[in-house]
CSV table of C-alpha atoms in Angstrom, one decimal:
chain,number,residue,atom,x,y,z
A,843,MET,CA,1.9,13.9,9.4
A,844,GLN,CA,5.6,13.6,8.8
A,845,GLU,CA,6.2,13.7,12.6
A,846,ALA,CA,3.6,11.0,13.1
A,847,LEU,CA,5.3,8.9,10.4
A,848,LYS,CA,8.7,9.3,12.1
A,849,ASN,CA,7.2,8.3,15.4
A,850,LEU,CA,5.6,5.3,13.8
A,851,GLU,CA,8.8,4.2,12.1
A,852,ALA,CA,10.7,4.5,15.4
A,853,ALA,CA,8.0,2.5,17.2
A,854,LYS,CA,8.2,-0.2,14.6
A,855,ALA,CA,11.9,-0.4,14.9
A,856,ALA,CA,11.7,-0.6,18.7
A,857,ALA,CA,9.0,-3.2,18.6
A,858,SER,CA,10.4,-5.2,15.6
A,859,PRO,CA,9.4,-8.9,15.4
A,860,GLU,CA,13.0,-9.9,16.3
A,861,LYS,CA,13.1,-7.8,19.4
A,862,ILE,CA,9.7,-9.0,20.5
A,863,ALA,CA,10.8,-12.6,19.9
A,864,ARG,CA,13.9,-12.0,22.2
A,865,PHE,CA,11.6,-10.6,24.9
A,866,ASN,CA,9.4,-13.6,24.6
A,867,ASP,CA,12.4,-15.9,24.9
A,868,ASP,CA,13.7,-14.1,28.0
A,869,ILE,CA,10.2,-14.1,29.5
A,870,ALA,CA,9.8,-17.9,28.9
A,871,ARG,CA,13.3,-18.6,30.4
A,872,PHE,CA,12.6,-16.6,33.6
A,873,GLN,CA,9.1,-18.2,33.9
A,874,GLU,CA,10.7,-21.6,33.6
A,875,LEU,CA,13.3,-20.8,36.3
A,876,ARG,CA,10.6,-19.4,38.5
A,877,ASP,CA,8.5,-22.6,38.2
A,878,LYS,CA,11.6,-24.7,38.9
A,879,MET,CA,12.5,-22.8,42.0
A,880,ALA,CA,8.9,-22.8,43.2
A,881,ALA,CA,8.7,-26.6,42.7
A,882,GLN,CA,11.9,-27.1,44.7
A,883,ALA,CA,10.7,-24.8,47.5
A,884,ALA,CA,7.4,-26.8,47.7
A,885,GLU,CA,9.3,-30.1,47.8
A,886,LEU,CA,11.7,-28.9,50.5
A,887,ARG,CA,8.8,-27.5,52.5
A,888,GLU,CA,7.0,-30.8,52.6
A,889,SER,CA,9.8,-32.3,54.8
A,890,LEU,CA,9.8,-29.5,57.3
A,891,PRO,CA,7.1,-31.0,59.5
A,892,THR,CA,9.0,-34.3,59.7
A,893,MET,CA,12.2,-32.5,60.6
A,894,GLN,CA,10.3,-30.6,63.3
A,895,ALA,CA,9.0,-33.9,64.7
A,896,ASP,CA,12.6,-35.2,64.8
A,897,ILE,CA,13.6,-32.1,66.8
A,898,ASP,CA,10.8,-32.6,69.2
A,899,ALA,CA,11.8,-36.2,69.7
A,900,ALA,CA,15.5,-35.3,70.2
A,901,GLN,CA,14.5,-32.6,72.6
A,902,ALA,CA,12.5,-35.1,74.6
A,903,LYS,CA,15.5,-37.5,74.8
A,904,TYR,CA,17.7,-34.7,75.8
A,905,ASP,CA,15.4,-33.6,78.5
A,906,GLU,CA,15.1,-37.1,79.8
A,907,ALA,CA,18.9,-37.5,79.9
A,908,ILE,CA,19.2,-34.2,81.8
A,909,ASN,CA,16.6,-35.3,84.3
A,910,ARG,CA,18.3,-38.7,84.8
A,911,ALA,CA,21.7,-37.1,85.3
A,912,SER,CA,20.2,-34.6,87.8
A,913,LYS,CA,18.5,-37.3,89.8
A,914,LEU,CA,21.6,-39.4,90.0
A,915,GLN,CA,23.6,-36.3,91.1
A,916,ALA,CA,21.0,-35.6,93.8
A,917,LYS,CA,21.2,-39.2,95.0
A,918,LEU,CA,25.0,-39.1,95.0
A,919,ASP,CA,24.8,-35.9,97.2
A,920,MET,CA,22.6,-37.7,99.6
A,921,LYS,CA,24.9,-40.7,99.9
A,922,LEU,CA,27.8,-38.5,100.5
A,923,GLU,CA,26.0,-36.9,103.4
A,924,GLU,CA,24.9,-40.3,104.7
A,925,LEU,CA,28.5,-41.5,104.5
A,926,LYS,CA,29.7,-38.6,106.7
A,927,ALA,CA,27.0,-39.4,109.3
A,928,VAL,CA,27.9,-43.2,109.3
A,929,GLU,CA,31.6,-42.4,109.6
A,930,ALA,CA,30.9,-40.2,112.5
A,931,LEU,CA,29.1,-43.0,114.2
A,932,GLY,CA,32.0,-45.3,113.6
A,933,ASP,CA,30.1,-48.0,111.7
A,934,GLU,CA,32.7,-49.1,109.3
A,935,GLU,CA,30.7,-51.9,107.7
A,936,LEU,CA,27.8,-49.6,106.8
A,937,ALA,CA,30.2,-46.9,105.7
A,938,GLU,CA,31.9,-49.4,103.3
A,939,THR,CA,28.4,-50.3,101.8
A,940,ILE,CA,27.7,-46.6,101.3
A,941,LYS,CA,31.0,-46.1,99.7
A,942,GLN,CA,30.2,-48.9,97.2
A,943,GLN,CA,26.9,-47.2,96.4
A,944,ILE,CA,28.6,-43.8,95.9
A,945,LYS,CA,31.0,-45.4,93.5
A,946,SER,CA,28.2,-47.0,91.5
A,947,LEU,CA,26.3,-43.7,91.5
A,948,ARG,CA,29.3,-41.9,90.2
A,949,GLN,CA,29.6,-44.4,87.3
A,950,GLU,CA,25.9,-44.0,86.5
A,951,ILE,CA,26.3,-40.2,86.6
A,952,VAL,CA,29.2,-40.4,84.1
A,953,THR,CA,27.1,-42.6,81.8
A,954,ALA,CA,24.1,-40.2,82.3
A,955,LYS,CA,26.2,-37.2,81.5
A,956,ALA,CA,27.5,-39.0,78.4
A,957,ARG,CA,23.9,-39.6,77.4
A,958,VAL,CA,23.1,-36.0,77.9
A,959,ASP,CA,26.0,-35.0,75.7
A,960,PHE,CA,24.9,-37.4,73.0
A,961,CYS,CA,21.3,-36.3,73.1
A,962,GLU,CA,22.4,-32.7,73.0
A,963,MET,CA,24.5,-33.4,69.9
A,964,GLU,CA,21.7,-35.2,68.3
A,965,LEU,CA,19.3,-32.4,69.1
A,966,ARG,CA,21.7,-29.8,67.6
A,967,GLU,CA,22.1,-31.9,64.4
A,968,VAL,CA,18.3,-32.2,63.8
A,969,GLN,CA,17.9,-28.5,64.6
A,970,ASP,CA,20.7,-27.6,62.2
A,971,ARG,CA,19.2,-29.8,59.6
A,972,LEU,CA,15.9,-28.1,59.9
A,973,LYS,CA,17.5,-24.7,59.7
A,974,ARG,CA,19.4,-25.6,56.6
A,975,GLN,CA,16.2,-26.9,55.1
A,976,GLU,CA,14.3,-23.7,55.9
A,977,ARG,CA,17.1,-21.7,54.4
A,978,GLN,CA,16.9,-23.7,51.2
A,979,VAL,CA,13.2,-23.2,51.1
A,980,ASN,CA,13.6,-19.5,51.6
A,981,ASP,CA,16.4,-19.3,49.0
A,982,CYS,CA,14.2,-21.2,46.5
A,983,GLU,CA,11.2,-18.9,47.2
A,984,ARG,CA,13.3,-15.8,46.9
A,985,SER,CA,14.8,-17.1,43.6
A,986,ALA,CA,11.3,-17.8,42.4
A,987,GLU,CA,10.2,-14.3,43.3
A,988,MET,CA,13.3,-12.8,41.7
A,989,TYR,CA,12.7,-14.7,38.4
A,990,LYS,CA,9.0,-13.7,38.6
A,991,ALA,CA,10.0,-10.1,39.0
A,992,HIS,CA,12.4,-10.4,36.0
A,993,ALA,CA,9.6,-12.0,33.9
A,994,ASP,CA,7.1,-9.3,34.9
A,995,GLN,CA,9.6,-6.6,34.1
A,996,PHE,CA,10.3,-8.0,30.6
A,997,ILE,CA,6.5,-8.4,30.1
A,998,ALA,CA,6.0,-4.8,31.0
A,999,TRP,CA,8.8,-3.7,28.6
A,1000,ARG,CA,7.4,-5.8,25.8
A,1001,ASP,CA,3.8,-4.6,26.4
A,1002,ALA,CA,5.0,-1.0,26.6
A,1003,LEU,CA,6.7,-1.3,23.2
A,1004,LEU,CA,3.6,-2.9,21.6
A,1005,ASP,CA,1.3,-0.4,23.2
A,1006,ASN,CA,3.5,2.5,21.9
A,1007,LEU,CA,3.4,0.9,18.4
A,1008,LYS,CA,-0.4,0.7,18.6
A,1009,LYS,CA,-0.7,4.3,19.7
A,1010,ALA,CA,1.8,5.5,17.0
A,1011,GLN,CA,-0.2,3.6,14.4
A,1012,THR,CA,-3.4,5.2,15.6
A,1013,VAL,CA,-1.9,8.7,15.5
A,1014,TYR,CA,-0.5,8.1,12.0
A,1015,ASP,CA,-3.9,6.8,10.7
A,1016,ASP,CA,-5.7,9.8,12.2
A,1017,ALA,CA,-3.1,12.1,10.6
A,1018,CYS,CA,-3.6,10.5,7.2
A,1019,LYS,CA,-7.4,10.8,7.6
A,1020,ALA,CA,-7.1,14.4,8.6
A,1021,TYR,CA,-4.8,15.1,5.7
A,1022,GLU,CA,-7.1,13.5,3.1
A,1023,GLU,CA,-10.1,15.4,4.5
A,1024,ALA,CA,-8.2,18.7,4.4
A,1025,LYS,CA,-6.9,18.0,0.8
A,1026,ALA,CA,-10.4,17.1,-0.4
A,1027,ALA,CA,-11.8,20.3,1.2
A,1028,ALA,CA,-9.0,22.4,-0.4
A,1029,ASP,CA,-9.6,20.8,-3.8
A,1030,LYS,CA,-13.3,21.5,-3.6
A,1031,ALA,CA,-12.7,25.1,-2.6
A,1032,THR,CA,-10.2,25.9,-5.3
A,1033,SER,CA,-11.8,24.1,-8.3
A,1034,PRO,CA,-14.3,26.4,-10.3
A,1035,GLU,CA,-17.8,25.1,-10.9
A,1036,ILE,CA,-18.3,24.1,-14.5
A,1037,THR,CA,-21.6,25.3,-15.9
A,1038,GLN,CA,-23.0,24.0,-19.2
A,1039,PRO,CA,-24.0,26.8,-21.7
A,1040,THR,CA,-27.7,27.1,-22.3
A,1041,GLU,CA,-29.0,27.4,-25.8
A,1042,THR,CA,-31.0,30.5,-26.6
A,1043,THR,CA,-34.1,29.7,-28.6
A,1044,PRO,CA,-36.2,32.4,-30.2
A,1045,PRO,CA,-39.8,32.8,-29.0
A,1046,SER,CA,-42.2,30.7,-30.8
A,1047,ASN,CA,-44.4,33.7,-31.7
A,1048,SER,CA,-41.6,35.8,-33.1
A,1049,THR,CA,-41.9,36.7,-36.8
A,1050,GLN,CA,-39.0,36.7,-39.2
A,1051,PRO,CA,-38.6,39.8,-41.4
A,1052,THR,CA,-39.7,39.2,-45.0
A,1053,GLU,CA,-38.0,40.4,-48.1
A,1054,THR,CA,-39.3,43.5,-49.8
A,1055,THR,CA,-40.3,42.8,-53.4
A,1056,GLN,CA,-38.9,45.4,-55.8
A,1057,PRO,CA,-41.0,46.6,-58.7
A,1058,THR,CA,-40.2,44.7,-61.9
A,1059,GLY,CA,-40.4,47.8,-64.1
A,1060,SER,CA,-37.8,49.9,-62.3
A,1061,SER,CA,-34.6,50.3,-64.2
A,1062,ALA,CA,-32.7,51.2,-61.1
A,1063,THR,CA,-33.9,48.1,-59.5
A,1064,SER,CA,-32.9,45.9,-62.4
A,1065,LYS,CA,-29.5,47.6,-62.8
A,1066,TYR,CA,-28.6,47.3,-59.2
A,1067,ALA,CA,-30.5,44.2,-58.4
A,1068,PRO,CA,-28.6,42.0,-56.0
A,1069,SER,CA,-26.6,39.2,-57.5
A,1070,SER,CA,-26.9,35.6,-56.6
A,1071,SER,CA,-23.8,36.0,-54.3
A,1072,THR,CA,-25.5,38.9,-52.5
A,1073,LYS,CA,-28.7,36.8,-52.1
A,1074,GLN,CA,-26.6,33.9,-50.8
A,1075,ALA,CA,-24.9,36.2,-48.2
A,1076,ASP,CA,-28.3,37.6,-47.2
A,1077,THR,CA,-29.7,34.2,-46.9
A,1078,THR,CA,-26.8,33.0,-44.8
A,1079,ALA,CA,-27.1,36.1,-42.6
A,1080,ASP,CA,-30.8,35.5,-42.2
A,1081,LYS,CA,-30.2,32.0,-41.2
A,1082,LEU,CA,-27.8,33.1,-38.6
A,1083,ALA,CA,-30.3,35.7,-37.4
A,1084,ASN,CA,-33.0,33.1,-37.3
A,1085,THR,CA,-31.0,30.7,-35.2
A,1086,GLY,CA,-30.4,33.3,-32.6
A,1087,ASP,CA,-26.9,31.9,-32.0
A,1088,THR,CA,-24.8,34.7,-30.6
A,1089,ALA,CA,-21.6,32.9,-31.4
A,1090,PRO,CA,-21.7,31.7,-35.0
A,1091,SER,CA,-19.7,28.6,-35.9
A,1092,ALA,CA,-16.6,28.7,-38.1
A,1093,ILE,CA,-18.6,27.2,-41.0
A,1094,ALA,CA,-21.1,30.0,-40.9
A,1095,LEU,CA,-18.4,32.6,-40.8
A,1096,ALA,CA,-16.6,31.0,-43.8
A,1097,GLY,CA,-19.9,31.1,-45.7
A,1098,ILE,CA,-20.4,34.8,-45.0
A,1099,ALA,CA,-16.8,35.5,-46.1
A,1100,ALA,CA,-17.2,33.6,-49.4
A,1101,ALA,CA,-20.4,35.5,-50.1
A,1102,GLY,CA,-18.7,38.8,-49.5
A,1103,LEU,CA,-15.9,38.0,-51.9
A,1104,GLY,CA,-18.6,37.1,-54.5
A,1105,ILE,CA,-20.2,40.5,-54.0
A,1106,THR,CA,-16.9,42.3,-54.5
A,1107,ALA,CA,-16.1,40.4,-57.7
A,1108,THR,CA,-19.6,41.2,-59.2
A,1109,ALA,CA,-19.3,44.9,-58.4
A,1110,THR,CA,-15.9,45.1,-60.1
A,1111,ARG,CA,-17.2,43.5,-63.3
A,1112,ARG,CA,-20.1,45.9,-63.4
A,1113,ILE,CA,-17.9,48.9,-63.1
A,1114,ARG,CA,-15.7,47.7,-65.9
A,1115,ASN,CA,-18.6,47.0,-68.2
A,1116,SER,CA,-20.1,50.5,-67.5
A,1117,LYS,CA,-16.9,52.0,-68.7
């Protein structure tokens, strides 16, 4: 029982209201941070489809610029071959026209390549923007999971302390109950049973001894006739005998003693008178 009491006191100290309140405060703070991070992640995730659409559009522009630059380059290559053939024929006027076309194509190719570079840069920007957004979403989600794990851990610690307190209280209550039952059983086993004394009553048909009447003319009888004190003692003794009480009371014993003293005094006076 003492061990159960010590465990209960330790459990109460570990799960004191102040400590449980601190646990609840920490749990509430972690849950608030988790909700905040989860809300931010949800908000950031909402814009991901739009960013992906921007990437698709930028990719289309980039592909178009690449195709235009490739076509212009192919056309330029054809004009260069055509110029060689015309120059071989000696047609200077046609050759001059082709040269002007080649010059124009080269300018268009420069512009097309610049367009390709611009579209490529734009595509990289929207791609990087999407990646940053996705990283932010992942960071917020990981933070929300981390705060949730902290909250769950503190909840588990708090519940473990409260459960330990409940178990310690149950063990202590059981120990107290067992102690009370054992004490009651021990007290019952060691205490003697108190029996009430029963009074002994004489049988209703029993007859009491009667006094024997002495002859009135006998001198011995008159000389040694019992005195009043003797008769009183005999009467008291008869009363005690008639009651059947095996343990006479103090009053009855005092009466017998007084009667005995009276008998002794009477006998002494008679002896003196006879002398």
